[in-house]
Coordinates of C-alpha atoms in Angstrom, one line a residue:
Chain A
M24 CA 6.4 -5.3 11.6
R25 CA 10.1 -5.8 11.6
F26 CA 13.2 -3.7 11.7
V27 CA 14.9 -3.4 8.3
S28 CA 18.2 -5.2 7.9
S29 CA 20.8 -5.3 5.3
A30 CA 19.1 -8.4 3.8
N31 CA 15.8 -6.5 3.6
I32 CA 17.4 -3.6 1.9
H33 CA 18.8 -5.8 -0.8
Q34 CA 15.2 -6.5 -1.8
K35 CA 15.3 -3.2 -3.6
G36 CA 17.8 -4.7 -6.0
F37 CA 15.3 -7.5 -6.7
N38 CA 12.7 -4.9 -7.6
V39 CA 15.0 -3.4 -10.2
S40 CA 15.4 -6.8 -11.7
L41 CA 11.7 -7.2 -12.0
T42 CA 11.5 -3.9 -13.8
D43 CA 14.1 -5.1 -16.3
W44 CA 12.1 -8.3 -16.7
F45 CA 8.9 -6.3 -17.2
G46 CA 10.5 -4.4 -20.0
T47 CA 11.8 -7.6 -21.6
L48 CA 8.5 -9.2 -21.4
F49 CA 6.8 -6.6 -23.4
S50 CA 9.6 -6.3 -25.9
R51 CA 9.1 -9.9 -26.7
K52 CA 5.4 -10.5 -26.4
L53 CA 3.7 -7.2 -27.0
K54 CA 4.7 -5.8 -30.3
V55 CA 3.3 -2.5 -31.4
T56 CA -0.2 -2.9 -32.9
A57 CA -0.7 0.3 -34.7
V58 CA -4.1 1.3 -36.0
A59 CA -2.4 3.3 -38.7
P60 CA 0.8 2.1 -40.4
P61 CA 3.9 4.1 -39.8
P62 CA 4.9 6.5 -42.5
A63 CA 7.5 5.3 -45.0
V64 CA 9.9 8.1 -44.0
P65 CA 9.6 9.1 -40.4
P66 CA 9.5 12.9 -39.9
K67 CA 12.7 14.5 -38.8
L68 CA 12.9 14.4 -35.0
P69 CA 13.8 17.1 -32.6
G70 CA 16.9 16.3 -30.7
A71 CA 15.6 15.9 -27.2
A72 CA 12.5 14.9 -25.3
D73 CA 12.1 18.4 -24.0
E74 CA 11.9 19.7 -27.6
I75 CA 9.2 17.1 -28.4
R76 CA 7.3 18.2 -25.3
E77 CA 7.5 21.9 -26.2
A78 CA 6.5 21.2 -29.8
I79 CA 3.4 19.2 -28.7
L80 CA 2.4 22.0 -26.3
R81 CA 2.8 24.6 -29.1
G82 CA 0.6 22.4 -31.4
E83 CA 3.5 22.2 -33.9
C84 CA 4.4 18.6 -33.6
P85 CA 4.4 16.7 -36.9
Q86 CA 2.0 13.9 -37.5
G87 CA 3.3 10.3 -37.4
L88 CA 5.9 11.2 -34.9
T89 CA 8.0 8.3 -33.5
F90 CA 9.9 8.7 -30.3
K91 CA 11.1 6.5 -27.4
N92 CA 9.7 8.1 -24.3
I93 CA 7.6 11.3 -24.0
S94 CA 6.5 13.0 -20.8
L95 CA 3.9 15.6 -20.5
A96 CA 3.3 14.8 -16.9
G97 CA 1.8 17.6 -14.8
V98 CA 1.0 19.9 -17.8
K99 CA -2.1 21.8 -16.7
T100 CA -2.8 23.8 -19.8
P101 CA -4.9 22.1 -22.4
F102 CA -3.0 20.5 -25.3
I103 CA -3.7 18.1 -28.2
L104 CA -1.6 15.1 -28.9
P105 CA -0.5 14.8 -32.6
S106 CA -2.2 12.2 -34.8
G107 CA -0.2 9.0 -35.4
L108 CA 2.0 9.4 -32.4
R109 CA 4.2 6.3 -31.8
C110 CA 6.4 5.8 -28.8
F111 CA 7.6 3.3 -26.2
G112 CA 6.4 5.1 -23.1
L113 CA 4.0 8.1 -22.8
D114 CA 3.6 9.8 -19.4
L115 CA 0.6 12.1 -19.3
S116 CA 0.0 11.7 -15.6
N117 CA -1.7 14.6 -13.7
S118 CA -2.0 16.5 -16.9
A119 CA -5.0 18.3 -18.5
V120 CA -5.2 15.9 -21.5
S121 CA -8.8 15.4 -22.4
A122 CA -8.6 13.1 -25.4
I123 CA -6.3 10.4 -26.7
P124 CA -5.9 10.1 -30.5
A125 CA -7.5 7.0 -32.0
D126 CA -4.3 6.1 -33.9
I127 CA -1.9 6.5 -31.1
S128 CA 0.6 3.6 -30.5
V129 CA 2.3 3.2 -27.1
E130 CA 4.3 0.0 -26.9
F131 CA 5.2 -0.3 -23.2
K132 CA 3.4 2.0 -20.8
L133 CA 0.7 4.7 -21.1
N134 CA 0.4 6.6 -17.9
L135 CA -2.8 8.6 -17.5
S136 CA -2.7 8.6 -13.7
G137 CA -4.6 11.6 -12.2
C138 CA -6.0 12.8 -15.5
T139 CA -9.3 13.9 -14.0
V140 CA -10.8 15.5 -17.1
L141 CA -10.2 12.5 -19.3
K142 CA -13.7 11.1 -20.1
E143 CA -13.0 8.4 -22.7
L144 CA -10.4 6.4 -24.4
P145 CA -10.2 5.4 -28.1
S146 CA -11.5 2.0 -29.2
G147 CA -8.9 -0.6 -29.9
L148 CA -6.3 0.9 -27.6
R149 CA -3.4 -1.6 -27.1
T150 CA -0.4 -1.2 -24.9
G151 CA 1.6 -3.1 -22.3
S152 CA 0.7 -1.2 -19.2
L153 CA -2.1 1.2 -18.9
V154 CA -2.3 3.4 -15.7
L155 CA -5.6 5.1 -15.2
N156 CA -5.7 5.5 -11.4
G157 CA -7.5 8.6 -10.3
C158 CA -9.2 9.2 -13.7
T159 CA -12.4 10.2 -11.9
S160 CA -14.3 11.3 -15.1
L161 CA -13.8 8.0 -16.9
S162 CA -17.1 6.2 -17.0
A163 CA -16.3 3.3 -19.4
L164 CA -13.4 1.3 -20.8
P165 CA -13.2 1.4 -24.6
E166 CA -14.2 -1.5 -26.9
G167 CA -11.3 -3.6 -28.0
L168 CA -8.9 -2.5 -25.2
A169 CA -6.0 -4.9 -24.9
V170 CA -3.4 -4.5 -22.2
S171 CA -1.3 -6.7 -19.9
F172 CA -1.3 -4.5 -16.8
L173 CA -4.2 -2.2 -15.9
N174 CA -4.5 0.2 -12.9
L175 CA -7.9 1.6 -12.3
D176 CA -7.5 2.5 -8.7
G177 CA -9.9 5.3 -7.6
C178 CA -11.8 5.4 -10.9
A179 CA -15.0 6.0 -8.9
N180 CA -17.3 6.7 -11.8
L181 CA -16.2 3.7 -14.0
A182 CA -19.4 1.7 -14.5
H183 CA -19.0 0.0 -17.8
W184 CA -16.5 -2.7 -18.9
P185 CA -17.2 -4.1 -22.3
E186 CA -16.6 -7.8 -23.0
S187 CA -14.1 -6.9 -25.8
A188 CA -11.8 -5.1 -23.4
V189 CA -9.2 -7.6 -22.2
V190 CA -6.4 -7.7 -19.6
E191 CA -4.1 -10.6 -19.9
I192 CA -0.9 -12.0 -18.3
G193 CA -0.3 -9.2 -15.8
S194 CA -2.1 -7.6 -12.9
L195 CA -5.4 -5.7 -12.6
R196 CA -5.8 -3.2 -9.9
A197 CA -9.3 -1.6 -9.4
R198 CA -9.3 -0.4 -5.8
G199 CA -12.1 1.8 -4.9
C200 CA -14.0 1.4 -8.2
T201 CA -17.2 1.8 -6.3
A202 CA -19.5 2.1 -9.4
L203 CA -18.1 -1.0 -11.2
P204 CA -20.8 -3.7 -11.2
G205 CA -18.6 -6.6 -12.3
L206 CA -15.8 -7.9 -14.5
P207 CA -16.3 -9.2 -18.1
Q208 CA -16.3 -13.0 -18.8
S209 CA -13.5 -12.4 -21.3
L210 CA -10.9 -12.1 -18.4
K211 CA -9.1 -15.4 -18.3
N212 CA -5.6 -15.3 -17.0
L213 CA -4.1 -12.7 -14.7
T214 CA -1.3 -12.6 -12.1
N215 CA -3.0 -10.5 -9.3
L216 CA -6.4 -9.1 -9.0
D217 CA -7.0 -6.2 -6.5
L218 CA -10.7 -5.4 -6.1
A219 CA -10.6 -3.9 -2.6
G220 CA -13.4 -1.4 -2.2
C221 CA -15.4 -2.5 -5.3
R222 CA -18.6 -2.7 -3.3
K223 CA -20.8 -3.6 -6.2
I224 CA -18.9 -6.6 -7.4
S225 CA -20.5 -9.7 -6.0
S226 CA -19.1 -12.4 -8.4
L227 CA -16.1 -13.1 -10.5
P228 CA -16.0 -14.5 -14.1
D229 CA -16.1 -18.3 -14.2
G230 CA -12.9 -19.5 -15.9
L231 CA -10.8 -16.7 -14.5
R232 CA -7.4 -17.9 -13.3
L233 CA -5.0 -16.1 -11.1
S234 CA -1.4 -17.2 -10.6
G235 CA -0.9 -14.7 -7.7
W236 CA -3.5 -13.4 -5.4
L237 CA -7.0 -11.9 -5.1
D238 CA -7.8 -8.9 -2.8
L239 CA -11.5 -8.9 -2.1
A240 CA -11.7 -6.5 0.8
D241 CA -15.0 -4.7 1.0
T242 CA -16.5 -6.3 -2.0
A243 CA -19.8 -8.2 -2.1
I244 CA -18.1 -11.4 -3.1
V245 CA -19.2 -14.3 -0.8
S246 CA -17.9 -17.2 -2.9
L247 CA -15.5 -17.9 -5.7
P248 CA -15.9 -19.7 -9.1
P249 CA -14.4 -23.2 -9.4
S250 CA -11.4 -21.8 -11.3
L251 CA -10.4 -19.7 -8.2
Q252 CA -10.9 -22.2 -5.5
N253 CA -7.3 -22.4 -4.5
V254 CA -6.3 -18.8 -5.1
R255 CA -4.4 -16.9 -2.4
L256 CA -6.6 -14.3 -0.7
R257 CA -5.9 -10.9 0.6
W258 CA -7.8 -8.3 2.5
R259 CA -6.3 -4.8 1.7
G260 CA -2.9 -6.3 1.3
V261 CA -3.0 -8.7 4.2
E262 CA -3.0 -12.4 3.3
I263 CA -6.0 -14.2 4.8
N264 CA -7.6 -17.6 4.6
P265 CA -11.0 -18.5 3.2
Q266 CA -12.5 -18.7 6.7
I267 CA -11.8 -15.1 7.3
A268 CA -13.0 -14.1 3.9
F269 CA -16.2 -16.1 3.6
F270 CA -17.1 -17.4 7.1
P271 CA -16.3 -14.6 9.5
E272 CA -19.1 -15.7 11.8
T273 CA -17.1 -18.8 12.7
L274 CA -14.1 -16.8 14.0
S275 CA -14.4 -17.4 17.7
T276 CA -12.8 -15.2 20.3
A277 CA -10.2 -18.0 20.9
I278 CA -9.3 -18.2 17.2
I279 CA -8.8 -14.4 17.0
L280 CA -6.7 -14.2 20.1
D281 CA -4.6 -17.1 19.0
E282 CA -3.6 -15.4 15.7
P283 CA 0.0 -14.3 16.1
N284 CA 0.0 -11.8 13.3
A285 CA -1.4 -8.4 14.3
E286 CA -2.5 -7.4 10.8
V287 CA -4.3 -10.7 10.3
R288 CA -5.8 -10.4 13.7
R289 CA -7.0 -6.9 12.8
V290 CA -8.7 -8.3 9.7
M291 CA -10.3 -11.0 11.8
L292 CA -11.6 -8.4 14.2
E293 CA -12.9 -6.3 11.4
R294 CA -14.7 -9.3 9.8
R295 CA -16.0 -10.5 13.1
G296 CA -16.8 -7.0 14.5
L297 CA -15.3 -5.6 17.6
E298 CA -18.5 -5.3 19.4
T299 CA -19.4 -8.9 18.7
F300 CA -15.9 -10.0 19.7
F301 CA -16.1 -8.3 23.1
K302 CA -19.7 -9.2 23.6
D303 CA -18.9 -12.9 23.1
A304 CA -15.9 -12.6 25.4
T305 CA -17.8 -10.6 28.0
A306 CA -15.1 -8.0 28.3
T307 CA -15.2 -5.4 31.0
I308 CA -14.1 -1.8 30.4
L309 CA -11.2 -0.9 32.8
D310 CA -10.7 2.6 31.3
Q311 CA -11.6 4.8 28.4
D312 CA -10.3 8.1 27.0
T313 CA -9.5 9.7 23.6
D314 CA -6.3 10.1 21.6
A315 CA -5.4 11.2 18.1
G316 CA -7.3 8.2 16.6
G317 CA -10.4 8.8 18.6
P318 CA -12.0 6.9 21.5
R319 CA -9.9 4.1 23.0
K320 CA -10.7 1.6 25.7
L321 CA -8.8 -0.7 28.0
L322 CA -10.7 -4.0 28.1
K323 CA -10.3 -7.1 30.3
I324 CA -11.4 -10.5 29.4
P325 CA -11.2 -13.1 32.2
L326 CA -9.7 -16.4 31.0
P327 CA -10.5 -19.4 33.1
G328 CA -7.4 -21.0 34.5
D329 CA -5.2 -18.3 33.1
E330 CA -4.3 -14.7 33.8
D331 CA -6.7 -12.0 32.7
L332 CA -6.5 -10.9 29.1
V333 CA -6.1 -7.1 29.0
C334 CA -6.2 -5.3 25.6
V335 CA -6.2 -1.7 24.6
S336 CA -8.6 -1.0 21.7
L337 CA -7.7 2.0 19.6
N338 CA -8.0 3.5 16.2
C339 CA -5.3 4.4 13.8
P340 CA -5.3 8.3 13.3
S341 CA -4.5 7.9 9.6
T342 CA -6.6 5.0 8.4
G343 CA -9.3 4.9 11.2
R344 CA -8.8 1.1 11.5
H345 CA -9.3 -0.6 14.8
Y346 CA -6.4 -2.1 16.5
L347 CA -6.3 -4.4 19.5
V348 CA -3.0 -4.8 21.4
R349 CA -2.6 -7.0 24.4
V350 CA -0.8 -5.5 27.4
P351 CA 0.3 -6.8 30.8
P352 CA -2.7 -7.6 33.0
G353 CA -1.7 -5.2 35.7
I354 CA -2.1 -2.1 33.6
K355 CA -5.0 0.2 34.6
T356 CA -5.3 3.0 32.1
C357 CA -5.4 3.4 28.3
H358 CA -2.5 5.9 28.4
A359 CA -0.4 3.5 30.5
A360 CA -1.2 0.7 28.1
V361 CA -0.1 2.6 24.9
A362 CA 3.0 3.9 26.7
W363 CA 3.9 0.3 27.6
T364 CA 3.5 -0.7 23.9
A365 CA 6.0 2.0 23.0
G366 CA 8.5 0.6 25.6
F367 CA 7.8 3.1 28.4
D368 CA 7.2 1.3 31.7
N369 CA 6.6 4.7 33.3
P370 CA 3.5 6.2 31.6
N371 CA 4.7 9.7 32.5
D372 CA 7.6 9.3 30.1
Y373 CA 5.3 8.8 27.1
R374 CA 4.2 12.1 25.6
P375 CA 3.7 11.7 21.8
L376 CA 4.2 15.0 19.9
V377 CA 2.8 13.7 16.6
E378 CA 0.8 10.5 16.0
T379 CA -0.3 9.4 12.5
Chain B
M19 CA 10.5 14.3 32.1
K20 CA 11.7 12.8 28.8
P21 CA 11.2 14.7 25.5
S22 CA 8.2 14.0 23.3
C23 CA 8.3 11.3 20.8
Y24 CA 6.9 10.8 17.3
R25 CA 4.6 7.9 16.4
Q26 CA 3.7 6.6 12.9
G27 CA 1.6 3.6 13.2
D28 CA 3.5 1.0 15.1
V29 CA 6.8 2.8 14.8
F30 CA 8.0 5.3 17.5
L31 CA 10.9 7.7 17.3
I32 CA 12.3 8.5 20.7
P33 CA 14.8 11.4 20.9
V34 CA 18.1 10.4 22.4
P35 CA 20.9 12.7 23.7
V36 CA 23.7 10.6 22.4
L37 CA 23.9 8.5 19.3
P38 CA 25.7 5.1 19.1
P39 CA 29.5 5.2 18.7
M40 CA 31.2 5.5 15.3
N41 CA 31.7 1.7 15.1
A42 CA 27.9 1.1 15.1
R43 CA 26.7 -0.7 12.0
H44 CA 25.5 1.8 9.4
L45 CA 22.6 0.5 7.3
R46 CA 22.1 1.5 3.7
G47 CA 19.0 3.4 2.7
S48 CA 16.4 5.1 4.9
V49 CA 13.9 2.3 5.7
L50 CA 13.2 1.8 9.4
A51 CA 10.7 -1.0 9.3
E52 CA 8.6 -3.0 6.9
G53 CA 5.5 -5.0 7.2
E54 CA 6.0 -8.7 6.8
V55 CA 2.5 -9.2 5.4
T56 CA 1.8 -5.9 3.7
G57 CA 5.3 -5.0 2.5
H58 CA 4.5 -1.4 3.5
T59 CA 7.5 0.5 4.8
H60 CA 8.2 3.3 7.3
R61 CA 11.0 5.2 5.6
F62 CA 12.5 8.6 5.2
R63 CA 11.7 10.1 1.8
Q64 CA 15.2 11.5 1.1
T65 CA 17.9 8.9 1.8
N66 CA 20.6 11.6 2.0
E67 CA 18.8 13.4 4.9
V68 CA 19.3 10.6 7.4
E69 CA 21.7 8.0 8.6
V70 CA 20.4 4.7 10.1
F71 CA 22.5 2.7 12.6
S72 CA 22.1 -0.6 14.3
W73 CA 23.7 -0.9 17.8
E74 CA 23.3 -3.7 20.4
E75 CA 20.1 -4.9 18.7
R76 CA 18.5 -1.5 18.7
L77 CA 17.9 0.8 15.7
Y78 CA 18.8 4.4 15.6
V79 CA 18.4 7.2 13.1
E80 CA 20.1 10.6 12.8
V81 CA 18.2 13.3 10.9
L82 CA 20.8 15.4 9.2
S83 CA 18.6 18.0 7.6
E84 CA 16.4 20.6 9.4
F85 CA 13.4 18.3 8.9
A86 CA 13.2 14.9 7.2
E87 CA 9.9 13.4 6.0
L88 CA 9.0 10.0 7.5
V89 CA 6.6 8.4 5.0
H90 CA 4.4 5.3 4.8
Q91 CA 1.9 4.0 2.3
E92 CA -1.0 4.4 4.6
H93 CA 0.0 6.7 7.5
D94 CA 0.3 10.5 7.2
T95 CA 3.8 11.9 6.7
I96 CA 5.7 13.2 9.7
G97 CA 8.3 16.0 9.5
V98 CA 11.0 14.8 11.9
P99 CA 13.4 17.6 13.1
R100 CA 17.2 17.3 13.1
G101 CA 18.6 15.1 15.9
G102 CA 19.2 11.6 17.0
Y103 CA 16.4 9.1 17.7
E104 CA 15.9 5.5 18.8
V105 CA 13.5 3.6 16.6
R106 CA 11.1 1.4 18.5
I107 CA 8.5 -0.9 17.1
Q108 CA 5.3 -1.3 19.1
R109 CA 5.4 -4.2 21.4
E110 CA 2.6 -6.4 22.8
Y111 CA 2.3 -8.7 25.7
T112 CA 1.8 -12.4 25.6
P113 CA 1.9 -14.9 28.5
K114 CA 5.0 -16.4 27.0
G115 CA 6.8 -13.0 26.8
I116 CA 6.9 -9.6 25.2
Q117 CA 7.1 -9.5 21.5
R118 CA 7.1 -6.9 18.7
V119 CA 3.8 -6.3 17.0
V120 CA 3.8 -8.4 13.8
D121 CA 2.1 -7.1 10.7

């Protein structure tokens, strides 16, 4: 963790540029593929997006409508999208939409985030970016799906991915798709692949290539196909090496303690197992109590020819993850240890009001 | 007895009676810290509710509204009341010296 500086803040500008690039990419490479051809004479359009929205909600929107961006985000009353709708971006996030017309055409981005009553999508759906995170009623992807970016985070009931449904060029996120048994062999080229929490997935398609990274935290993957041998690996966002991912039993106490990055060390400990780590290191418990994250311990590991290694072992109140932070060897209590990590040399000065 | 502090992950907000002088360097935005590996940030949701300063290699923040929400991608949000705070990042001990926790 580091303080933010002016240089860091300027990274936000970079993100804006990426967004511009993203739009450019799709305007060049992903032309509209309409199931139904556009009408020869487009219907007269209302003057503003708000009027379009209201017309759709009243069920009075003309068929074959063409518009740039339409938002029905957060609409909780049931509504039906007009047939032949064509637009650049369509935001239906957190709405009560239950069906998507078969002849819809969304060029850039279709956002269905949090549409918990949506059970299926139309066959042949094509768009640039498809956001389906939190669509908990969705059990299958449609035949013939073609997208470049796909977000399936939290689609806990998604269990079927047909071979004809393809993601290409961009990223695929599928965090927490706990019912998904695997990915189709038709996946060939992606930037990033995030499968954290996909417990049923034990293998990846042979021939799949990633130009970015693969996040395989809490999957059943124990090896990679030849096409992914050199891919960068992540564990819930933390970059790790193949030893941590596939050979955690070889992570010795010395290797773990020598790791300078706290997040990487946390993953190492998680992979190795705290109990095993301290068992191997024959740690003694100097103190134990409870804080907002649960039980915590102050542990000492004697190091031959060196000062004792004293660590406080605690859990994050928000994520429940274990953390191990080294403190000066003279510290005797958990509270004093955590106070010291916050910069308080006098433990009585440390009284956290809120911890998350 | 010093006043209570707020902790979000490895970031601590310690109330201070006096903020840095006017010539302290003002930082744009509302980000207090970001993970080098994860890219996650500790930041205030509304930029216009806070002012962030850098003074003598320490970071400070002044909450201008009644409460400002400190948010993070993984940690629960904290409502921080109006006032001045020193921002500290969790430190850890190494035989070679004290260092900030790196993530």
